Amino acid sequence: TIKYMLSSKLYVDGILDDISIIVEKNECNESDGCSVLDFGCGSGIIAYLLSHSFSKKSSYFAIDTDDIENDNGVSNPIDNENIIFAQSRLWEKIGGITNINFSHYDGRRLPYDDGSFDCIVAYAVIEHVGTNNIKNILIELNRVLKDGGKLFIFKFPRKLSYQEFMAKIMGVGHHSFTYSDKEAKVIFSEVFKVEEIWKGDMVFEFPPSFSNYLYWPLKWINYVLERTPFKVFSHHNGLALSKLN
């Protein structure tokens, strides 16, 4: 649940660090205002943080599919209805205190004109659309991204992640699909120019009862390991992408 995830101090730290990366690497002219899209926005937390990270002239949009599928491409109408209801309530609350435009779509064509956005963020979402649909999603994101704009991918799970390996062995939550660095680059370079790839998360962020108790030691260990060759076993890749010339 959202409450469970946000109760992890390390997880929240990671989100805030990623928001800083977006602001640092984004190249839109903030004096004119940036158009920002949170794709696969879920609860709207990332969109909310983004809306407090750019200039007041910027415009913010957040979207999620109304046909939610699991990693194997199967959807459950009852689950969809419950999730959409919960999302709508959260979005109404967040939209009441921000200028974010929230919406659902059919998972196929985004309801935006070509070249609408300076910055698009896909936070822990692309790996959940199913391997057969990733390219279609990327083509749509490329369509609505402005020339000179940036697409940021976060938490794209890695095959060499020791956390994914251990979670699978222990039978706890893990991703159905993980990707090697080469596979990730091939997937995204089919549609975009890969500007940069970086690795993240060397320690477990969950359960919060464990990670919060050892917060400072784990934070220090993560900082050190991400700067050593051991980062090859980190949990995920982040990517900054731009349109192909």
GROMACS .gro file of C-alpha atoms in nm:
model
  245
    1THR     CA    1   0.000   0.000   0.000
    2ILE     CA    2   0.099   0.365  -0.035
    3LYS     CA    3   0.113   0.409   0.342
    4TYR     CA    4   0.340   0.105   0.376
    5MET     CA    5   0.579   0.221   0.104
    6LEU     CA    6   0.602   0.577   0.230
    7SER     CA    7   0.670   0.454   0.583
    8SER     CA    8   1.018   0.348   0.466
    9LYS     CA    9   1.261   0.636   0.521
   10LEU     CA   10   1.504   0.495   0.266
   11TYR     CA   11   1.231   0.464   0.003
   12VAL     CA   12   1.124   0.825   0.057
   13ASP     CA   13   1.488   0.937   0.043
   14GLY     CA   14   1.520   0.758  -0.291
   15ILE     CA   15   1.214   0.937  -0.433
   16LEU     CA   16   1.346   1.278  -0.325
   17ASP     CA   17   1.688   1.200  -0.473
   18ASP     CA   18   1.523   1.102  -0.803
   19ILE     CA   19   1.319   1.425  -0.811
   20SER     CA   20   1.647   1.614  -0.771
   21ILE     CA   21   1.792   1.422  -1.067
   22ILE     CA   22   1.496   1.524  -1.283
   23VAL     CA   23   1.533   1.891  -1.193
   24GLU     CA   24   1.910   1.880  -1.247
   25LYS     CA   25   1.904   1.702  -1.584
   26ASN     CA   26   1.591   1.863  -1.728
   27GLU     CA   27   1.676   2.116  -2.000
   28CYS     CA   28   1.354   2.312  -2.049
   29ASN     CA   29   1.355   2.690  -2.004
   30GLU     CA   30   1.196   2.732  -1.662
   31SER     CA   31   1.159   3.108  -1.706
   32ASP     CA   32   0.896   3.028  -1.970
   33GLY     CA   33   0.750   2.741  -1.768
   34CYS     CA   34   0.791   2.369  -1.835
   35SER     CA   35   0.519   2.125  -1.939
   36VAL     CA   36   0.561   1.811  -1.726
   37LEU     CA   37   0.389   1.471  -1.750
   38ASP     CA   38   0.392   1.200  -1.484
   39PHE     CA   39   0.318   0.886  -1.686
   40GLY     CA   40   0.172   0.593  -1.494
   41CYS     CA   41   0.121   0.825  -1.200
   42GLY     CA   42  -0.044   0.578  -0.962
   43SER     CA   43  -0.128   0.760  -0.639
   44GLY     CA   44  -0.005   1.095  -0.772
   45ILE     CA   45   0.276   1.131  -0.518
   46ILE     CA   46   0.545   1.181  -0.785
   47ALA     CA   47   0.327   1.433  -0.971
   48TYR     CA   48   0.274   1.622  -0.644
   49LEU     CA   49   0.650   1.642  -0.580
   50LEU     CA   50   0.718   1.747  -0.938
   51SER     CA   51   0.462   2.027  -0.906
   52HIS     CA   52   0.674   2.172  -0.625
   53SER     CA   53   1.004   2.136  -0.810
   54PHE     CA   54   0.969   2.355  -1.119
   55SER     CA   55   0.882   2.722  -1.170
   56LYS     CA   56   0.533   2.852  -1.094
   57LYS     CA   57   0.476   2.906  -1.468
   58SER     CA   58   0.505   2.532  -1.534
   59SER     CA   59   0.208   2.309  -1.614
   60TYR     CA   60   0.162   1.958  -1.480
   61PHE     CA   61  -0.023   1.655  -1.609
   62ALA     CA   62  -0.050   1.305  -1.462
   63ILE     CA   63  -0.205   1.002  -1.625
   64ASP     CA   64  -0.265   0.634  -1.563
   65THR     CA   65  -0.442   0.358  -1.753
   66ASP     CA   66  -0.800   0.259  -1.673
   67ASP     CA   67  -0.727  -0.097  -1.786
   68ILE     CA   68  -0.472  -0.214  -1.533
   69GLU     CA   69  -0.294  -0.539  -1.614
   70ASN     CA   70  -0.055  -0.749  -1.411
   71ASP     CA   71   0.295  -0.824  -1.538
   72ASN     CA   72   0.157  -1.115  -1.743
   73GLY     CA   73  -0.091  -0.894  -1.930
   74VAL     CA   74  -0.402  -1.006  -1.740
   75SER     CA   75  -0.653  -0.756  -1.601
   76ASN     CA   76  -0.926  -0.800  -1.339
   77PRO     CA   77  -1.235  -0.577  -1.386
   78ILE     CA   78  -1.315  -0.573  -1.014
   79ASP     CA   79  -0.958  -0.479  -0.920
   80ASN     CA   80  -0.958  -0.213  -1.192
   81GLU     CA   81  -1.278  -0.059  -1.057
   82ASN     CA   82  -1.145  -0.049  -0.701
   83ILE     CA   83  -0.809   0.095  -0.803
   84ILE     CA   84  -0.964   0.363  -1.024
   85PHE     CA   85  -1.202   0.462  -0.742
   86ALA     CA   86  -0.914   0.492  -0.494
   87GLN     CA   87  -0.699   0.683  -0.744
   88SER     CA   88  -0.977   0.927  -0.822
   89ARG     CA   89  -1.023   1.008  -0.453
   90LEU     CA   90  -0.650   1.067  -0.407
   91TRP     CA   91  -0.625   1.272  -0.725
   92GLU     CA   92  -0.917   1.489  -0.616
   93LYS     CA   93  -0.739   1.567  -0.289
   94ILE     CA   94  -0.403   1.638  -0.457
   95GLY     CA   95  -0.562   1.832  -0.743
   96GLY     CA   96  -0.735   2.054  -0.488
   97ILE     CA   97  -0.403   2.187  -0.361
   98THR     CA   98  -0.203   2.184  -0.686
   99ASN     CA   99  -0.248   2.269  -1.054
  100ILE     CA  100  -0.202   1.907  -1.169
  101ASN     CA  101  -0.438   1.781  -1.439
  102PHE     CA  102  -0.506   1.413  -1.357
  103SER     CA  103  -0.669   1.171  -1.601
  104HIS     CA  104  -0.712   0.807  -1.703
  105TYR     CA  105  -0.669   0.673  -2.056
  106ASP     CA  106  -0.723   0.345  -2.242
  107GLY     CA  107  -0.358   0.236  -2.234
  108ARG     CA  108  -0.319   0.287  -2.608
  109ARG     CA  109  -0.317   0.647  -2.730
  110LEU     CA  110  -0.236   0.928  -2.491
  111PRO     CA  111  -0.492   1.213  -2.504
  112TYR     CA  112  -0.230   1.477  -2.581
  113ASP     CA  113  -0.112   1.650  -2.898
  114ASP     CA  114   0.224   1.571  -3.057
  115GLY     CA  115   0.513   1.747  -2.883
  116SER     CA  116   0.316   1.849  -2.575
  117PHE     CA  117   0.576   1.800  -2.300
  118ASP     CA  118   0.923   1.926  -2.210
  119CYS     CA  119   0.966   1.658  -1.946
  120ILE     CA  120   0.806   1.315  -1.901
  121VAL     CA  121   0.864   1.099  -1.595
  122ALA     CA  122   0.788   0.725  -1.582
  123TYR     CA  123   0.851   0.625  -1.222
  124ALA     CA  124   0.856   0.250  -1.155
  125VAL     CA  125   0.604   0.186  -1.432
  126ILE     CA  126   0.757   0.074  -1.764
  127GLU     CA  127   0.852  -0.269  -1.626
  128HIS     CA  128   0.484  -0.332  -1.545
  129VAL     CA  129   0.336  -0.275  -1.891
  130GLY     CA  130   0.445  -0.618  -2.020
  131THR     CA  131   0.737  -0.693  -2.249
  132ASN     CA  132   0.514  -0.708  -2.558
  133ASN     CA  133   0.377  -0.359  -2.501
  134ILE     CA  134   0.685  -0.163  -2.394
  135LYS     CA  135   0.772  -0.046  -2.746
  136ASN     CA  136   0.415   0.074  -2.813
  137ILE     CA  137   0.421   0.274  -2.490
  138LEU     CA  138   0.759   0.426  -2.576
  139ILE     CA  139   0.637   0.525  -2.923
  140GLU     CA  140   0.346   0.711  -2.763
  141LEU     CA  141   0.574   0.884  -2.512
  142ASN     CA  142   0.806   0.981  -2.796
  143ARG     CA  143   0.509   1.129  -2.986
  144VAL     CA  144   0.402   1.360  -2.702
  145LEU     CA  145   0.759   1.462  -2.605
  146LYS     CA  146   0.883   1.791  -2.745
  147ASP     CA  147   1.197   1.814  -2.955
  148GLY     CA  148   1.471   1.880  -2.700
  149GLY     CA  149   1.259   1.731  -2.423
  150LYS     CA  150   1.363   1.454  -2.181
  151LEU     CA  151   1.202   1.128  -2.076
  152PHE     CA  152   1.316   0.996  -1.737
  153ILE     CA  153   1.280   0.627  -1.651
  154PHE     CA  154   1.320   0.526  -1.287
  155LYS     CA  155   1.350   0.192  -1.107
  156PHE     CA  156   1.384  -0.028  -1.416
  157PRO     CA  157   1.474  -0.360  -1.244
  158ARG     CA  158   1.806  -0.528  -1.320
  159LYS     CA  159   1.880  -0.897  -1.375
  160LEU     CA  160   2.191  -0.880  -1.157
  161SER     CA  161   2.003  -0.730  -0.863
  162TYR     CA  162   2.082  -0.934  -0.554
  163GLN     CA  163   1.764  -0.796  -0.394
  164GLU     CA  164   1.545  -0.936  -0.672
  165PHE     CA  165   1.728  -1.271  -0.648
  166MET     CA  166   1.685  -1.297  -0.271
  167ALA     CA  167   1.320  -1.186  -0.283
  168LYS     CA  168   1.244  -1.455  -0.541
  169ILE     CA  169   1.419  -1.722  -0.333
  170MET     CA  170   1.228  -1.616  -0.020
  171GLY     CA  171   0.896  -1.600  -0.205
  172VAL     CA  172   0.829  -1.234  -0.127
  173GLY     CA  173   0.743  -0.945  -0.358
  174HIS     CA  174   0.964  -0.922  -0.666
  175HIS     CA  175   0.937  -0.820  -1.032
  176SER     CA  176   0.819  -1.077  -1.286
  177PHE     CA  177   1.060  -0.935  -1.542
  178THR     CA  178   1.410  -0.799  -1.491
  179TYR     CA  179   1.654  -0.672  -1.753
  180SER     CA  180   2.027  -0.674  -1.812
  181ASP     CA  181   2.196  -0.341  -1.879
  182LYS     CA  182   2.234  -0.440  -2.244
  183GLU     CA  183   1.867  -0.537  -2.274
  184ALA     CA  184   1.760  -0.208  -2.116
  185LYS     CA  185   1.971  -0.007  -2.358
  186VAL     CA  186   1.839  -0.202  -2.659
  187ILE     CA  187   1.475  -0.160  -2.549
  188PHE     CA  188   1.494   0.215  -2.506
  189SER     CA  189   1.733   0.291  -2.794
  190GLU     CA  190   1.479   0.150  -3.040
  191VAL     CA  191   1.272   0.465  -2.991
  192PHE     CA  192   1.490   0.715  -2.802
  193LYS     CA  193   1.846   0.833  -2.775
  194VAL     CA  194   1.986   0.705  -2.445
  195GLU     CA  195   2.159   1.007  -2.292
  196GLU     CA  196   2.255   0.847  -1.962
  197ILE     CA  197   2.210   0.532  -1.753
  198TRP     CA  198   2.276   0.509  -1.380
  199LYS     CA  199   2.236   0.241  -1.116
  200GLY     CA  200   2.059   0.273  -0.783
  201ASP     CA  201   1.965   0.102  -0.456
  202MET     CA  202   2.219  -0.129  -0.298
  203VAL     CA  203   2.026  -0.202   0.023
  204PHE     CA  204   1.679  -0.328   0.115
  205GLU     CA  205   1.426  -0.050   0.177
  206PHE     CA  206   1.161  -0.290   0.306
  207PRO     CA  207   1.023  -0.397   0.543
  208PRO     CA  208   1.023  -0.051   0.705
  209SER     CA  209   1.047  -0.202   1.053
  210PHE     CA  210   1.392  -0.330   0.951
  211SER     CA  211   1.518  -0.048   0.726
  212ASN     CA  212   1.402   0.233   0.957
  213TYR     CA  213   1.567   0.071   1.260
  214LEU     CA  214   1.898   0.052   1.068
  215TYR     CA  215   1.838   0.372   0.871
  216TRP     CA  216   2.173   0.547   0.917
  217PRO     CA  217   2.396   0.236   0.875
  218LEU     CA  218   2.201   0.130   0.565
  219LYS     CA  219   2.212   0.481   0.421
  220TRP     CA  220   2.590   0.492   0.466
  221ILE     CA  221   2.636   0.142   0.320
  222ASN     CA  222   2.424   0.234   0.018
  223TYR     CA  223   2.623   0.554  -0.038
  224VAL     CA  224   2.953   0.366  -0.030
  225LEU     CA  225   2.850   0.064  -0.238
  226GLU     CA  226   2.699   0.277  -0.516
  227ARG     CA  227   3.048   0.419  -0.565
  228THR     CA  228   3.226   0.086  -0.591
  229PRO     CA  229   3.230  -0.200  -0.846
  230PHE     CA  230   2.967  -0.370  -0.627
  231LYS     CA  231   2.708  -0.137  -0.784
  232VAL     CA  232   2.683  -0.400  -1.059
  233PHE     CA  233   2.448  -0.579  -0.816
  234SER     CA  234   2.226  -0.274  -0.755
  235HIS     CA  235   1.851  -0.307  -0.782
  236HIS     CA  236   1.762  -0.093  -1.081
  237ASN     CA  237   1.867   0.137  -1.362
  238GLY     CA  238   1.756   0.493  -1.417
  239LEU     CA  239   1.770   0.644  -1.765
  240ALA     CA  240   1.756   0.990  -1.922
  241LEU     CA  241   1.628   0.972  -2.280
  242SER     CA  242   1.579   1.222  -2.562
  243LYS     CA  243   1.422   1.209  -2.907
  244LEU     CA  244   1.626   1.060  -3.190
  245ASN     CA  245   1.748   1.311  -3.446
   0.00000   0.00000   0.00000
